[in-house]
Coordinates of C-alpha atoms in Angstrom, one line a residue:
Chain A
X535 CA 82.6 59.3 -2.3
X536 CA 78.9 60.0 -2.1
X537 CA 77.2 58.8 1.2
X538 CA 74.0 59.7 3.5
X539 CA 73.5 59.6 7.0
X540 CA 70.2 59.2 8.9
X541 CA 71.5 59.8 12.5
X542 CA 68.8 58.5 14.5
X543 CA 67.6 55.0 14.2
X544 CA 64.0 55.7 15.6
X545 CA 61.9 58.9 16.2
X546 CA 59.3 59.2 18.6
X547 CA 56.5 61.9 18.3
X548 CA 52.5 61.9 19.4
X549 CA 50.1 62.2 16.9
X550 CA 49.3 66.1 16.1
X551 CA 53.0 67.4 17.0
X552 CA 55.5 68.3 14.1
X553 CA 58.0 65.3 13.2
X554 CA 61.6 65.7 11.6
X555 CA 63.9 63.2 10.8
X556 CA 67.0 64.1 10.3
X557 CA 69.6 63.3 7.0
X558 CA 72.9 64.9 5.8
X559 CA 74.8 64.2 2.8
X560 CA 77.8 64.0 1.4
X561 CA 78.2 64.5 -2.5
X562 CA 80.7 65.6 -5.2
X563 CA 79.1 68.3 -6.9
X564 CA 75.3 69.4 -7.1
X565 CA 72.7 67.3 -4.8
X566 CA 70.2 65.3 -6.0
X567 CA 68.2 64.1 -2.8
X568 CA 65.5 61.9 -2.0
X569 CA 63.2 60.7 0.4
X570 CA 61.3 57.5 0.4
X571 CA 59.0 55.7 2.8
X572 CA 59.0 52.2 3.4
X573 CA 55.3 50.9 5.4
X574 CA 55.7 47.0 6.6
X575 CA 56.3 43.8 4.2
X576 CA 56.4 47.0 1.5
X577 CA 58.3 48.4 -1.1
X578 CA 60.0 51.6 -0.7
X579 CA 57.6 54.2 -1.8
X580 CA 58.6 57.8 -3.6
X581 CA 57.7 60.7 -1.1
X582 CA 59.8 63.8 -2.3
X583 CA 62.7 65.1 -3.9
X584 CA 65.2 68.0 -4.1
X585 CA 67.0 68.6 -7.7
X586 CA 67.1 72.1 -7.8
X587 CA 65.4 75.6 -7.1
X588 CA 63.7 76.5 -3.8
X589 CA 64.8 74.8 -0.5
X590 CA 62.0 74.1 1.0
X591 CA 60.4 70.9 -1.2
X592 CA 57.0 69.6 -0.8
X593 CA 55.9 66.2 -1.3
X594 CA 53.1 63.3 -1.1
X595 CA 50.8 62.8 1.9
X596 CA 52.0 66.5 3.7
X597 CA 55.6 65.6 3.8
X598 CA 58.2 68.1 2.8
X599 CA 61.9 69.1 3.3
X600 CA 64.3 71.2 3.7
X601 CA 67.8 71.4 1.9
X602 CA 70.1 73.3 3.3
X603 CA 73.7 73.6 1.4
X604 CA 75.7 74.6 4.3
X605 CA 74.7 72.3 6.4
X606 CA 74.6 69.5 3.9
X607 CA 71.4 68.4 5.3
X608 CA 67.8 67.3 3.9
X609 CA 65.6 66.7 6.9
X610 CA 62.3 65.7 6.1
X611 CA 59.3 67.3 8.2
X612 CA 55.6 67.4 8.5
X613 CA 53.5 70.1 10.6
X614 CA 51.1 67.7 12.6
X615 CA 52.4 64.0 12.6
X616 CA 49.8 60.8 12.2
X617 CA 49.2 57.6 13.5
X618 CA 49.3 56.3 9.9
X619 CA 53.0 58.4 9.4
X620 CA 54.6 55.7 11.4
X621 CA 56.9 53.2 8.5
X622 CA 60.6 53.4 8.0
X623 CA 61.7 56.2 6.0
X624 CA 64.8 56.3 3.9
X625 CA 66.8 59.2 2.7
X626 CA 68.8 58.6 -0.5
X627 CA 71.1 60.7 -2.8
X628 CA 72.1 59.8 -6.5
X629 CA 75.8 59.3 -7.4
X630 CA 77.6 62.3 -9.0
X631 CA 78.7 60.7 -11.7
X632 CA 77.0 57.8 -12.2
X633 CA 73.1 58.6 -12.7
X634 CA 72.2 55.3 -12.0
X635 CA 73.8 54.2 -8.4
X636 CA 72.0 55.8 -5.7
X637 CA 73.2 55.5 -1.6
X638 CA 70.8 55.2 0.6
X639 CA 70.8 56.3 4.9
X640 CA 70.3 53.4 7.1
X641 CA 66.8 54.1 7.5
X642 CA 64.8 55.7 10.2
X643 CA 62.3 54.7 12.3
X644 CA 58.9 56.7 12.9
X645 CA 56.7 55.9 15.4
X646 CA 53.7 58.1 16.3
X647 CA 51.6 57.4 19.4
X648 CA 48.0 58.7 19.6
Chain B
X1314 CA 49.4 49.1 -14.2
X1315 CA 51.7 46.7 -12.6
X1316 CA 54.6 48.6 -11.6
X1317 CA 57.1 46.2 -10.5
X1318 CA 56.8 43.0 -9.9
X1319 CA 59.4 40.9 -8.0
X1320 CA 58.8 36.7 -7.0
X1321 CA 58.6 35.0 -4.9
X1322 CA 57.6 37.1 -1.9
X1323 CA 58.9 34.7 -0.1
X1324 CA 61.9 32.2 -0.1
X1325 CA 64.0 29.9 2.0
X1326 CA 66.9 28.2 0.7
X1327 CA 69.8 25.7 1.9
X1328 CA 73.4 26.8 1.4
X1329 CA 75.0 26.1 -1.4
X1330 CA 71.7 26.1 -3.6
X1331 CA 71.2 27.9 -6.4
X1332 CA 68.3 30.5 -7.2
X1333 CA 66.7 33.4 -9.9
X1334 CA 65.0 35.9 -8.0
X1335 CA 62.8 37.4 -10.5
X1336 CA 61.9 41.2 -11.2
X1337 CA 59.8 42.6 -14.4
X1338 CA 58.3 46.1 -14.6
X1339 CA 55.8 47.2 -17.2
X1340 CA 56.4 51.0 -17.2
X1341 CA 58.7 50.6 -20.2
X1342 CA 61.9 51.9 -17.9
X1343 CA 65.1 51.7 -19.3
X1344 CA 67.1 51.3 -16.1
X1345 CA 66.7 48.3 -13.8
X1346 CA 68.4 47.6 -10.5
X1347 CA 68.3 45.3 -7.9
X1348 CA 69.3 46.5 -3.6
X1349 CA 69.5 44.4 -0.6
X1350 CA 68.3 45.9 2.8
X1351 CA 70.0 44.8 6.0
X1352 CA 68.9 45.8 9.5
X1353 CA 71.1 49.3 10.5
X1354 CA 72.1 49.4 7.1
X1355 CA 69.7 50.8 4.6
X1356 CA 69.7 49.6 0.7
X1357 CA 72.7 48.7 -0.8
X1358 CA 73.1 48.2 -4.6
X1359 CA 74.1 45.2 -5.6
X1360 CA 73.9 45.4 -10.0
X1361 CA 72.2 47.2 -11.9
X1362 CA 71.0 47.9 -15.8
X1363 CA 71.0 50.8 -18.4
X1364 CA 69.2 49.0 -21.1
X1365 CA 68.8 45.1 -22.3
X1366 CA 72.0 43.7 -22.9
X1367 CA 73.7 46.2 -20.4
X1368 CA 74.4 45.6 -16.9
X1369 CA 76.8 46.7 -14.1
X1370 CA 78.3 45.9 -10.6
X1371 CA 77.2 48.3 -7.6
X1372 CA 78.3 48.2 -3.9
X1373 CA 78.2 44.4 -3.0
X1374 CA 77.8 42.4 -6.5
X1375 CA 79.8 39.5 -4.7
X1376 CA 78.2 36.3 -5.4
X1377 CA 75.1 37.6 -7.7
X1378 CA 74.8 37.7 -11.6
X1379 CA 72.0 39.3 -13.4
X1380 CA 71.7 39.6 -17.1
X1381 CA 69.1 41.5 -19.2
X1382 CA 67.9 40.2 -22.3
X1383 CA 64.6 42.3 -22.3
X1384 CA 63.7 46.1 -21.4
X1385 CA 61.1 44.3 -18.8
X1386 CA 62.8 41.0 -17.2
X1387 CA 66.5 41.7 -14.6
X1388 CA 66.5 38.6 -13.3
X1389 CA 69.3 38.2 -10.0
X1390 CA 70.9 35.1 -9.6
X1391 CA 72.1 33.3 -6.3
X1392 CA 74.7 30.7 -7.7
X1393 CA 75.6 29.2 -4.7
X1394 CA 73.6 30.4 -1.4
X1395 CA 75.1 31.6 1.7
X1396 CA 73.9 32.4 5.1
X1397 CA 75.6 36.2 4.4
X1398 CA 72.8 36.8 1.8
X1399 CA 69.8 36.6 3.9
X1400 CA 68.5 39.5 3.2
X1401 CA 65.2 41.4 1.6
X1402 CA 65.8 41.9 -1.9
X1403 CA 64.7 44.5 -4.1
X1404 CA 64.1 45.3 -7.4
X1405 CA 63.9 49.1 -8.7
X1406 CA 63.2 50.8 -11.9
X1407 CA 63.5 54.1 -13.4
X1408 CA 62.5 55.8 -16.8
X1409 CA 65.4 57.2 -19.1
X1410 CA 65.7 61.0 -19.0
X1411 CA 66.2 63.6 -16.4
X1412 CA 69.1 62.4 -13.6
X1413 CA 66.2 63.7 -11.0
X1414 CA 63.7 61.4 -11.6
X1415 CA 63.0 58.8 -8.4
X1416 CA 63.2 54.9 -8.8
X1417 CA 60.0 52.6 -8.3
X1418 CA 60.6 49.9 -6.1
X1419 CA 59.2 46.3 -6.2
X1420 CA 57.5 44.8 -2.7
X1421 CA 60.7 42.8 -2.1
X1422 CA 61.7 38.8 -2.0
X1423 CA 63.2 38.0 2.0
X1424 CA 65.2 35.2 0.9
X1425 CA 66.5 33.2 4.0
X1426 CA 69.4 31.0 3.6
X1427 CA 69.8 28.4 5.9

């Protein structure tokens, strides 16, 4: 069965520091990950994905990520965090087999502090 | 351009009432699906679409229909409200082709059920 887990339900980092939040998979066959970002009484917005090719995947707004196949992992980072960073962001793999069902983490929790 | 566009934004309802919970995206997307987000517990996917005419049960389709009778409209139906679906609903879309490509997301309906 295909599954993500965001182990941390909030991360807390000051404005200018490097952020990670953390996400591992589980997944029959190749990985198709993705991050999302979801800002108050919003829809989830696209920030990144990994299908394939180098491990290290950039995305919008100075996000990027970091698969890593032994680890099953996908963490998502950024280099100097902002005020304006802080939303709930979602990590989310497609179903092997099913292109259409996607699972998502349980969400993470970013605040940054000036 | 639209995107997706889910009403109402906002909706309370008394148990055992019945509701549509609409969702229409102009982006010509072939696959449609509508998630429920729970605190702790991320988006789950409740049905979702291939194409008009086609649709399909995900993780917790209990006591929701949909139907699809245009590549635009995937309606969700409440037949008979229950406190367990409180919840913010959304609606997702996603053009036909590579099994990579991310899912737009609607700004959600909270539906509380009272």
């Amino acid at each position: 069965a295909q599954s993500v887990a965001q182990p941390e339900d909030q991360v807390n980092v000051a404005e200018g520091n490097p952020l990670t939040v953390k996400c591992t998979y589980s997944v029959s066959g190749n990985p198709y990950l993705f991050w999302y970002v979801q800002y108050p009484n919003r829809g989830l917005q696209f920030l990144l994905k990994y299908i394939t090719g180098d491990n290290l995947v950039k995305g919008s707004y100075g996000f990027e990520a970091e698969f890593n196949k032994s680890q099953t992992s996908f963490h998502l980072k950024k280099p100097s965090a902002l005020v304006s960073d802080s939303a709930l962001y979602f990590c989310a793999v497609r179903d092997a087999y099913n292109f259409n069902k996607f699972y998502f983490g349980s969400g993470t929790k970013l605040n940054v502090k000036p | 351009n639209a995107g997706v566009t889910q009403t109402p934004k906002f909706q309370v309802l008394k148990t055992g009432q019945s509701m549509t919970l609409q969702c229409a995206q102009d982006m010509n997307h072939e696959y449609m699906s509508w998630y429920r987000q729970d605190p702790g517990m991320g988006l789950r996917l409740i049905h979702y679409s291939v194409g008009a005419g086609i649709t399909d049960q995900g993780e917790v389709p209990n006591g929701y229909n949909v139907s699809r009778s245009t590549t635009e409209d995937f309606p969700l139906r409440l037949l008979s409200a229950a406190p367990s679906q409180t919840s913010v609903y959304f609606c997702a879309s996603r053009p036909e082709g590579t099994p990579g490509t991310e899912a737009f997301f609607g700004q959600g309906t909270r539906l509380t059920v009272v």
